[in-house]
Amino acid sequence: MKALTIWQPWATLIIAGVKPYEFRGWPAPVAIRGQRIAIHAGARPVKKAEIADLIIRLRSAEAWSTALKPEALAMLERWHSNQLALPLASILGTAVLGQPRRAFEIVSEFGAKLNDSDRHEHSNWAWPLTAIEPLDPIQPAKGAQGFWDWRPL
């Protein structure tokens, strides 16, 4: 199975079903669209400032800019005071990778009228992730950049 490494807290937000898209500067490979992929939480330590920024934006009129569902706020507030609650270097679950869309096509789902992201060059493709299946227990894995091969235990 192909796996994709995603930094925390975003990997856990995907598995929780409150981050319906992964954003990248390139469209997902055609060969794995419609396929189930593993969601891997990278080994990079969680940055408290990134969580704080998401909390601030979710509480504001700019909540749409996070591309998160409102339910993400309570989770982020818990993790802000305890970043160690988020697992690192582990497969958290799987999801079906859908047909990539341009980010400006999906921002209205979150309440925006247009995409004015300051990360436009880095996040201009929205990859839908559906049919989420969390792993219990999660499985430690080293991970890699881009898509990589993962063999479930």
CSV table of N, CA and C in Angstrom, one decimal:
chain,number,residue,atom,x,y,z
A,1,MET,N,0.9,-1.2,0.0
A,1,MET,CA,0.0,0.0,0.0
A,1,MET,C,0.9,1.2,0.0
A,2,LYS,N,0.5,2.2,-0.8
A,2,LYS,CA,1.2,3.5,-0.7
A,2,LYS,C,0.9,4.3,0.6
A,3,ALA,N,1.9,4.9,1.1
A,3,ALA,CA,1.7,5.8,2.3
A,3,ALA,C,2.2,7.2,2.0
A,4,LEU,N,1.6,8.1,2.7
A,4,LEU,CA,1.9,9.5,2.6
A,4,LEU,C,2.2,10.1,4.0
A,5,THR,N,3.4,10.6,4.1
A,5,THR,CA,3.8,11.2,5.4
A,5,THR,C,3.3,12.7,5.5
A,6,ILE,N,2.6,12.9,6.6
A,6,ILE,CA,2.0,14.3,6.9
A,6,ILE,C,2.4,14.7,8.3
A,7,TRP,N,2.8,15.9,8.4
A,7,TRP,CA,3.2,16.4,9.7
A,7,TRP,C,2.0,16.5,10.7
A,8,GLN,N,2.3,16.4,12.0
A,8,GLN,CA,1.2,16.6,13.0
A,8,GLN,C,1.0,18.1,13.2
A,9,PRO,N,-0.2,18.6,13.5
A,9,PRO,CA,-1.4,17.8,13.9
A,9,PRO,C,-2.2,17.4,12.7
A,10,TRP,N,-1.8,17.7,11.5
A,10,TRP,CA,-2.6,17.5,10.3
A,10,TRP,C,-2.9,16.0,10.1
A,11,ALA,N,-2.0,15.1,10.3
A,11,ALA,CA,-2.2,13.7,10.1
A,11,ALA,C,-3.4,13.2,11.0
A,12,THR,N,-3.3,13.6,12.2
A,12,THR,CA,-4.4,13.2,13.2
A,12,THR,C,-5.7,13.8,12.8
A,13,LEU,N,-5.7,15.1,12.4
A,13,LEU,CA,-6.9,15.7,12.0
A,13,LEU,C,-7.6,15.0,10.8
A,14,ILE,N,-6.7,14.5,9.9
A,14,ILE,CA,-7.3,13.7,8.7
A,14,ILE,C,-8.0,12.5,9.3
A,15,ILE,N,-7.3,11.7,10.1
A,15,ILE,CA,-7.8,10.5,10.6
A,15,ILE,C,-9.1,10.8,11.5
A,16,ALA,N,-9.2,11.9,12.1
A,16,ALA,CA,-10.4,12.3,12.9
A,16,ALA,C,-11.5,12.7,12.0
A,17,GLY,N,-11.3,12.9,10.7
A,17,GLY,CA,-12.3,13.3,9.8
A,17,GLY,C,-12.6,14.8,9.7
A,18,VAL,N,-11.8,15.6,10.3
A,18,VAL,CA,-12.0,17.0,10.4
A,18,VAL,C,-11.1,17.8,9.4
A,19,LYS,N,-10.2,17.1,8.7
A,19,LYS,CA,-9.4,17.7,7.6
A,19,LYS,C,-9.7,16.9,6.4
A,20,PRO,N,-10.7,17.3,5.6
A,20,PRO,CA,-11.1,16.5,4.4
A,20,PRO,C,-10.1,16.5,3.2
A,21,TYR,N,-9.2,17.4,3.2
A,21,TYR,CA,-8.3,17.5,2.1
A,21,TYR,C,-6.8,17.6,2.6
A,22,GLU,N,-5.9,17.1,1.8
A,22,GLU,CA,-4.5,17.3,2.0
A,22,GLU,C,-4.1,18.2,0.9
A,23,PHE,N,-3.3,19.3,1.2
A,23,PHE,CA,-2.9,20.3,0.2
A,23,PHE,C,-1.5,20.1,-0.2
A,24,ARG,N,-1.2,20.1,-1.5
A,24,ARG,CA,0.1,20.0,-2.0
A,24,ARG,C,0.2,20.9,-3.3
A,25,GLY,N,1.5,21.1,-3.7
A,25,GLY,CA,1.7,21.9,-4.8
A,25,GLY,C,1.7,21.2,-6.1
A,26,TRP,N,1.3,19.9,-6.1
A,26,TRP,CA,1.2,19.1,-7.3
A,26,TRP,C,0.0,18.2,-7.1
A,27,PRO,N,-0.6,17.8,-8.3
A,27,PRO,CA,-1.7,16.8,-8.2
A,27,PRO,C,-1.3,15.4,-7.8
A,28,ALA,N,-2.1,14.7,-7.1
A,28,ALA,CA,-1.7,13.3,-6.7
A,28,ALA,C,-1.5,12.5,-8.0
A,29,PRO,N,-0.6,11.5,-8.0
A,29,PRO,CA,-0.4,10.7,-9.1
A,29,PRO,C,-1.7,9.9,-9.6
A,30,VAL,N,-1.9,9.9,-10.9
A,30,VAL,CA,-3.1,9.3,-11.5
A,30,VAL,C,-3.2,7.8,-11.0
A,31,ALA,N,-2.1,7.1,-11.0
A,31,ALA,CA,-2.1,5.7,-10.7
A,31,ALA,C,-2.7,5.3,-9.3
A,32,ILE,N,-2.6,6.3,-8.4
A,32,ILE,CA,-3.2,5.9,-7.0
A,32,ILE,C,-4.4,6.7,-6.7
A,33,ARG,N,-5.0,7.4,-7.6
A,33,ARG,CA,-6.3,8.1,-7.3
A,33,ARG,C,-7.3,7.0,-7.2
A,34,GLY,N,-8.2,7.1,-6.3
A,34,GLY,CA,-9.2,6.1,-6.0
A,34,GLY,C,-8.8,4.9,-5.2
A,35,GLN,N,-7.5,4.9,-4.9
A,35,GLN,CA,-6.9,3.8,-4.1
A,35,GLN,C,-6.8,4.2,-2.6
A,36,ARG,N,-6.8,3.2,-1.7
A,36,ARG,CA,-6.6,3.4,-0.3
A,36,ARG,C,-5.2,3.6,0.0
A,37,ILE,N,-4.8,4.7,0.7
A,37,ILE,CA,-3.5,5.0,1.1
A,37,ILE,C,-3.3,5.0,2.6
A,38,ALA,N,-2.1,4.8,3.1
A,38,ALA,CA,-1.9,4.9,4.5
A,38,ALA,C,-1.5,6.4,4.9
A,39,ILE,N,-2.0,6.8,6.0
A,39,ILE,CA,-1.7,8.2,6.5
A,39,ILE,C,-0.7,8.0,7.6
A,40,HIS,N,0.5,8.6,7.3
A,40,HIS,CA,1.6,8.5,8.2
A,40,HIS,C,1.9,9.8,8.9
A,41,ALA,N,2.0,9.8,10.2
A,41,ALA,CA,2.4,11.0,11.0
A,41,ALA,C,3.9,11.1,11.0
A,42,GLY,N,4.4,12.1,10.4
A,42,GLY,CA,5.9,12.3,10.4
A,42,GLY,C,6.5,12.4,11.7
A,43,ALA,N,7.8,12.3,11.7
A,43,ALA,CA,8.6,12.3,13.0
A,43,ALA,C,8.9,13.7,13.4
A,44,ARG,N,8.6,14.7,12.6
A,44,ARG,CA,8.9,16.1,13.0
A,44,ARG,C,8.1,16.5,14.3
A,45,PRO,N,8.8,17.0,15.3
A,45,PRO,CA,8.0,17.4,16.5
A,45,PRO,C,6.9,18.5,16.2
A,46,VAL,N,5.9,18.4,16.9
A,46,VAL,CA,4.7,19.3,16.8
A,46,VAL,C,5.2,20.7,17.2
A,47,LYS,N,4.8,21.7,16.4
A,47,LYS,CA,5.1,23.0,16.7
A,47,LYS,C,3.9,23.7,17.4
A,48,LYS,N,4.1,24.1,18.7
A,48,LYS,CA,3.0,24.7,19.4
A,48,LYS,C,2.5,26.0,18.7
A,49,ALA,N,3.4,26.7,18.1
A,49,ALA,CA,3.0,28.0,17.4
A,49,ALA,C,2.1,27.7,16.2
A,50,GLU,N,2.3,26.5,15.5
A,50,GLU,CA,1.4,26.2,14.4
A,50,GLU,C,0.0,25.8,14.9
A,51,ILE,N,-0.1,25.1,16.0
A,51,ILE,CA,-1.4,24.8,16.6
A,51,ILE,C,-2.1,26.1,17.1
A,52,ALA,N,-1.3,27.0,17.7
A,52,ALA,CA,-1.9,28.3,18.2
A,52,ALA,C,-2.4,29.1,17.0
A,53,ASP,N,-1.7,29.1,15.9
A,53,ASP,CA,-2.2,29.8,14.7
A,53,ASP,C,-3.5,29.2,14.2
A,54,LEU,N,-3.6,27.9,14.1
A,54,LEU,CA,-4.8,27.3,13.7
A,54,LEU,C,-6.0,27.6,14.6
A,55,ILE,N,-5.7,27.6,15.9
A,55,ILE,CA,-6.8,28.0,16.9
A,55,ILE,C,-7.3,29.4,16.7
A,56,ILE,N,-6.3,30.3,16.5
A,56,ILE,CA,-6.7,31.7,16.3
A,56,ILE,C,-7.5,31.9,15.1
A,57,ARG,N,-7.1,31.2,14.0
A,57,ARG,CA,-7.9,31.3,12.7
A,57,ARG,C,-9.2,30.7,12.8
A,58,LEU,N,-9.3,29.5,13.5
A,58,LEU,CA,-10.6,28.9,13.6
A,58,LEU,C,-11.6,29.7,14.5
A,59,ARG,N,-11.1,30.5,15.4
A,59,ARG,CA,-12.0,31.3,16.2
A,59,ARG,C,-12.3,32.7,15.5
A,60,SER,N,-11.8,32.9,14.3
A,60,SER,CA,-12.0,34.2,13.6
A,60,SER,C,-12.9,34.0,12.4
A,61,ALA,N,-13.1,35.2,11.7
A,61,ALA,CA,-13.8,35.2,10.5
A,61,ALA,C,-13.0,34.5,9.4
A,62,GLU,N,-11.7,34.2,9.6
A,62,GLU,CA,-10.8,33.6,8.7
A,62,GLU,C,-10.8,32.0,8.9
A,63,ALA,N,-11.8,31.5,9.6
A,63,ALA,CA,-11.8,30.0,9.9
A,63,ALA,C,-11.7,29.2,8.6
A,64,TRP,N,-12.3,29.7,7.5
A,64,TRP,CA,-12.2,29.0,6.2
A,64,TRP,C,-10.8,28.8,5.7
A,65,SER,N,-9.9,29.7,6.1
A,65,SER,CA,-8.5,29.5,5.6
A,65,SER,C,-7.8,28.3,6.1
A,66,THR,N,-8.3,27.6,7.1
A,66,THR,CA,-7.7,26.4,7.7
A,66,THR,C,-8.1,25.2,6.9
A,67,ALA,N,-9.2,25.3,6.2
A,67,ALA,CA,-9.8,24.1,5.5
A,67,ALA,C,-10.1,23.0,6.4
A,68,LEU,N,-10.4,23.3,7.7
A,68,LEU,CA,-10.8,22.4,8.7
A,68,LEU,C,-12.2,22.5,9.1
A,69,LYS,N,-12.9,21.4,9.5
A,69,LYS,CA,-14.2,21.5,10.0
A,69,LYS,C,-14.2,22.1,11.4
A,70,PRO,N,-15.3,22.8,11.8
A,70,PRO,CA,-15.3,23.4,13.1
A,70,PRO,C,-14.9,22.5,14.3
A,71,GLU,N,-15.2,21.2,14.2
A,71,GLU,CA,-14.9,20.3,15.3
A,71,GLU,C,-13.5,20.2,15.6
A,72,ALA,N,-12.6,20.6,14.7
A,72,ALA,CA,-11.2,20.6,14.9
A,72,ALA,C,-10.7,21.5,16.0
A,73,LEU,N,-11.5,22.5,16.3
A,73,LEU,CA,-11.1,23.5,17.3
A,73,LEU,C,-10.8,22.9,18.7
A,74,ALA,N,-11.8,22.1,19.2
A,74,ALA,CA,-11.6,21.5,20.5
A,74,ALA,C,-10.4,20.5,20.6
A,75,MET,N,-10.2,19.8,19.5
A,75,MET,CA,-9.0,18.9,19.4
A,75,MET,C,-7.7,19.8,19.5
A,76,LEU,N,-7.6,20.8,18.7
A,76,LEU,CA,-6.4,21.7,18.7
A,76,LEU,C,-6.2,22.3,20.1
A,77,GLU,N,-7.3,22.7,20.7
A,77,GLU,CA,-7.1,23.4,22.0
A,77,GLU,C,-6.5,22.4,23.0
A,78,ARG,N,-6.9,21.1,23.0
A,78,ARG,CA,-6.4,20.1,23.9
A,78,ARG,C,-4.9,19.9,23.5
A,79,TRP,N,-4.5,19.8,22.3
A,79,TRP,CA,-3.2,19.5,21.9
A,79,TRP,C,-2.2,20.7,22.1
A,80,HIS,N,-2.8,21.9,22.2
A,80,HIS,CA,-2.0,23.1,22.4
A,80,HIS,C,-1.3,23.0,23.7
A,81,SER,N,-2.0,22.4,24.7
A,81,SER,CA,-1.4,22.3,26.0
A,81,SER,C,-0.6,21.0,26.2
A,82,ASN,N,-0.8,20.1,25.2
A,82,ASN,CA,-0.1,18.8,25.4
A,82,ASN,C,0.2,18.2,24.0
A,83,GLN,N,1.3,18.8,23.3
A,83,GLN,CA,1.6,18.3,22.0
A,83,GLN,C,2.1,16.9,22.0
A,84,LEU,N,2.5,16.4,23.1
A,84,LEU,CA,3.0,15.0,23.2
A,84,LEU,C,1.9,14.0,23.0
A,85,ALA,N,0.6,14.4,23.1
A,85,ALA,CA,-0.5,13.6,22.9
A,85,ALA,C,-0.6,13.1,21.4
A,86,LEU,N,0.0,13.8,20.5
A,86,LEU,CA,0.0,13.5,19.1
A,86,LEU,C,1.1,12.5,18.8
A,87,PRO,N,0.8,11.3,18.2
A,87,PRO,CA,1.8,10.4,17.9
A,87,PRO,C,2.6,10.8,16.7
A,88,LEU,N,3.9,10.4,16.7
A,88,LEU,CA,4.8,10.7,15.7
A,88,LEU,C,5.4,9.4,15.1
A,89,ALA,N,5.9,9.5,13.8
A,89,ALA,CA,6.5,8.4,13.2
A,89,ALA,C,5.7,7.1,13.2
A,90,SER,N,4.4,7.3,12.8
A,90,SER,CA,3.5,6.1,12.9
A,90,SER,C,2.4,6.2,11.8
A,91,ILE,N,2.0,5.0,11.4
A,91,ILE,CA,0.8,5.0,10.5
A,91,ILE,C,-0.4,5.1,11.4
A,92,LEU,N,-1.3,6.1,11.1
A,92,LEU,CA,-2.4,6.3,12.0
A,92,LEU,C,-3.7,5.7,11.4
A,93,GLY,N,-3.7,5.4,10.1
A,93,GLY,CA,-4.9,4.9,9.5
A,93,GLY,C,-4.8,4.9,8.0
A,94,THR,N,-5.9,4.7,7.4
A,94,THR,CA,-5.9,4.7,5.9
A,94,THR,C,-7.1,5.6,5.4
A,95,ALA,N,-7.0,6.0,4.2
A,95,ALA,CA,-8.1,6.8,3.5
A,95,ALA,C,-8.0,6.5,2.0
A,96,VAL,N,-9.1,6.8,1.4
A,96,VAL,CA,-9.2,6.7,-0.1
A,96,VAL,C,-8.8,8.1,-0.6
A,97,LEU,N,-7.8,8.1,-1.5
A,97,LEU,CA,-7.4,9.3,-2.2
A,97,LEU,C,-8.3,9.6,-3.4
A,98,GLY,N,-8.9,10.7,-3.4
A,98,GLY,CA,-9.8,11.1,-4.4
A,98,GLY,C,-9.2,11.9,-5.6
A,99,GLN,N,-10.0,12.3,-6.5
A,99,GLN,CA,-9.5,13.1,-7.6
A,99,GLN,C,-9.1,14.5,-7.1
A,100,PRO,N,-7.8,14.9,-7.3
A,100,PRO,CA,-7.4,16.2,-6.9
A,100,PRO,C,-8.2,17.3,-7.6
A,101,ARG,N,-8.3,18.4,-6.8
A,101,ARG,CA,-9.0,19.6,-7.3
A,101,ARG,C,-8.2,20.8,-7.0
A,102,ARG,N,-8.3,21.9,-7.8
A,102,ARG,CA,-7.6,23.1,-7.5
A,102,ARG,C,-8.2,23.7,-6.2
A,103,ALA,N,-7.3,24.2,-5.4
A,103,ALA,CA,-7.7,24.7,-4.0
A,103,ALA,C,-8.8,25.8,-4.2
A,104,PHE,N,-8.8,26.6,-5.2
A,104,PHE,CA,-9.8,27.7,-5.3
A,104,PHE,C,-11.2,27.1,-5.6
A,105,GLU,N,-11.2,25.8,-6.0
A,105,GLU,CA,-12.5,25.2,-6.3
A,105,GLU,C,-13.2,24.7,-5.0
A,106,ILE,N,-12.4,24.5,-4.0
A,106,ILE,CA,-13.1,23.9,-2.8
A,106,ILE,C,-13.2,24.9,-1.6
A,107,VAL,N,-12.6,26.1,-1.7
A,107,VAL,CA,-12.6,27.0,-0.5
A,107,VAL,C,-14.1,27.4,-0.1
A,108,SER,N,-15.0,27.4,-1.1
A,108,SER,CA,-16.4,27.7,-0.7
A,108,SER,C,-17.0,26.7,0.2
A,109,GLU,N,-16.5,25.5,0.3
A,109,GLU,CA,-17.0,24.5,1.2
A,109,GLU,C,-16.7,24.9,2.6
A,110,PHE,N,-15.7,25.8,2.8
A,110,PHE,CA,-15.3,26.2,4.2
A,110,PHE,C,-15.8,27.7,4.5
A,111,GLY,N,-16.5,28.3,3.6
A,111,GLY,CA,-17.1,29.6,3.8
A,111,GLY,C,-16.4,30.8,3.1
A,112,ALA,N,-15.4,30.5,2.2
A,112,ALA,CA,-14.7,31.5,1.6
A,112,ALA,C,-15.3,31.8,0.2
A,113,LYS,N,-15.0,33.0,-0.3
A,113,LYS,CA,-15.5,33.4,-1.6
A,113,LYS,C,-14.4,33.2,-2.6
A,114,LEU,N,-13.1,33.2,-2.2
A,114,LEU,CA,-12.0,33.0,-3.1
A,114,LEU,C,-10.8,32.5,-2.3
A,115,ASN,N,-9.8,32.0,-3.0
A,115,ASN,CA,-8.6,31.5,-2.3
A,115,ASN,C,-7.6,32.6,-2.3
A,116,ASP,N,-7.3,33.1,-1.1
A,116,ASP,CA,-6.3,34.2,-1.0
A,116,ASP,C,-5.2,33.7,-0.1
A,117,SER,N,-4.9,32.4,-0.2
A,117,SER,CA,-3.9,31.8,0.7
A,117,SER,C,-2.5,32.4,0.4
A,118,ASP,N,-1.8,32.7,1.4
A,118,ASP,CA,-0.4,33.1,1.3
A,118,ASP,C,0.5,32.0,0.9
A,119,ARG,N,0.0,30.8,0.9
A,119,ARG,CA,0.8,29.6,0.5
A,119,ARG,C,0.3,29.1,-0.8
A,120,HIS,N,-0.2,29.9,-1.7
A,120,HIS,CA,-0.8,29.5,-2.9
A,120,HIS,C,0.1,28.5,-3.7
A,121,GLU,N,1.4,28.9,-3.8
A,121,GLU,CA,2.3,28.0,-4.6
A,121,GLU,C,2.6,26.7,-3.9
A,122,HIS,N,2.3,26.6,-2.6
A,122,HIS,CA,2.6,25.3,-1.9
A,122,HIS,C,1.4,24.5,-1.7
A,123,SER,N,0.2,25.1,-1.8
A,123,SER,CA,-1.0,24.4,-1.5
A,123,SER,C,-2.1,24.6,-2.5
A,124,ASN,N,-1.7,24.5,-3.8
A,124,ASN,CA,-2.7,24.8,-4.8
A,124,ASN,C,-3.5,23.6,-5.3
A,125,TRP,N,-3.2,22.4,-4.8
A,125,TRP,CA,-4.0,21.2,-5.1
A,125,TRP,C,-4.6,20.6,-3.9
A,126,ALA,N,-5.9,20.4,-3.9
A,126,ALA,CA,-6.6,19.8,-2.8
A,126,ALA,C,-6.9,18.3,-3.1
A,127,TRP,N,-6.3,17.4,-2.3
A,127,TRP,CA,-6.5,16.0,-2.5
A,127,TRP,C,-7.6,15.5,-1.5
A,128,PRO,N,-8.8,15.2,-2.0
A,128,PRO,CA,-9.8,14.6,-1.0
A,128,PRO,C,-9.4,13.3,-0.4
A,129,LEU,N,-9.6,13.2,0.9
A,129,LEU,CA,-9.4,12.0,1.6
A,129,LEU,C,-10.7,11.5,2.2
A,130,THR,N,-11.2,10.4,1.8
A,130,THR,CA,-12.5,9.9,2.3
A,130,THR,C,-12.3,8.4,2.8
A,131,ALA,N,-13.5,7.9,3.3
A,131,ALA,CA,-13.5,6.5,3.8
A,131,ALA,C,-12.4,6.3,4.8
A,132,ILE,N,-12.2,7.1,5.7
A,132,ILE,CA,-11.2,7.1,6.7
A,132,ILE,C,-11.3,5.8,7.6
A,133,GLU,N,-10.2,5.1,7.8
A,133,GLU,CA,-10.2,3.9,8.7
A,133,GLU,C,-9.0,4.0,9.6
A,134,PRO,N,-9.3,4.4,10.9
A,134,PRO,CA,-8.2,4.5,11.9
A,134,PRO,C,-7.6,3.2,12.2
A,135,LEU,N,-6.3,3.1,12.4
A,135,LEU,CA,-5.7,1.9,12.9
A,135,LEU,C,-5.7,1.8,14.4
A,136,ASP,N,-6.0,0.6,14.9
A,136,ASP,CA,-5.9,0.4,16.4
A,136,ASP,C,-5.3,-0.9,16.7
A,137,PRO,N,-4.1,-0.9,17.1
A,137,PRO,CA,-3.3,0.2,17.5
A,137,PRO,C,-2.6,0.8,16.2
A,138,ILE,N,-2.1,2.0,16.4
A,138,ILE,CA,-1.3,2.6,15.3
A,138,ILE,C,0.0,1.8,15.2
A,139,GLN,N,0.7,2.0,14.0
A,139,GLN,CA,1.9,1.2,13.8
A,139,GLN,C,3.1,2.1,13.5
A,140,PRO,N,4.1,1.9,14.3
A,140,PRO,CA,5.3,2.7,14.1
A,140,PRO,C,5.9,2.5,12.7
A,141,ALA,N,6.4,3.6,12.1
A,141,ALA,CA,7.0,3.5,10.8
A,141,ALA,C,7.8,4.7,10.6
A,142,LYS,N,9.0,4.5,9.9
A,142,LYS,CA,9.9,5.6,9.7
A,142,LYS,C,9.4,6.6,8.8
A,143,GLY,N,8.8,6.3,7.6
A,143,GLY,CA,8.3,7.2,6.7
A,143,GLY,C,9.3,7.7,5.7
A,144,ALA,N,8.8,8.5,4.8
A,144,ALA,CA,9.7,9.1,3.7
A,144,ALA,C,9.0,10.3,3.0
A,145,GLN,N,9.7,11.0,2.2
A,145,GLN,CA,9.0,12.1,1.5
A,145,GLN,C,8.3,11.5,0.3
A,146,GLY,N,7.2,12.2,-0.1
A,146,GLY,CA,6.4,11.7,-1.2
A,146,GLY,C,5.6,10.5,-0.8
A,147,PHE,N,5.2,9.7,-1.8
A,147,PHE,CA,4.6,8.4,-1.6
A,147,PHE,C,5.6,7.4,-1.4
A,148,TRP,N,5.4,6.5,-0.5
A,148,TRP,CA,6.3,5.4,-0.3
A,148,TRP,C,5.5,4.1,0.1
A,149,ASP,N,6.2,3.0,-0.1
A,149,ASP,CA,5.5,1.7,0.1
A,149,ASP,C,5.5,1.3,1.6
A,150,TRP,N,4.3,0.9,2.1
A,150,TRP,CA,4.1,0.5,3.5
A,150,TRP,C,3.4,-0.9,3.5
A,151,ARG,N,4.0,-1.8,4.3
A,151,ARG,CA,3.4,-3.1,4.5
A,151,ARG,C,2.8,-3.2,5.9
A,152,PRO,N,1.4,-3.3,5.9
A,152,PRO,CA,0.8,-3.5,7.2
A,152,PRO,C,1.3,-4.7,8.0
A,153,LEU,N,1.4,-4.6,9.3
A,153,LEU,CA,1.8,-5.8,10.1
A,153,LEU,C,0.8,-6.9,10.1
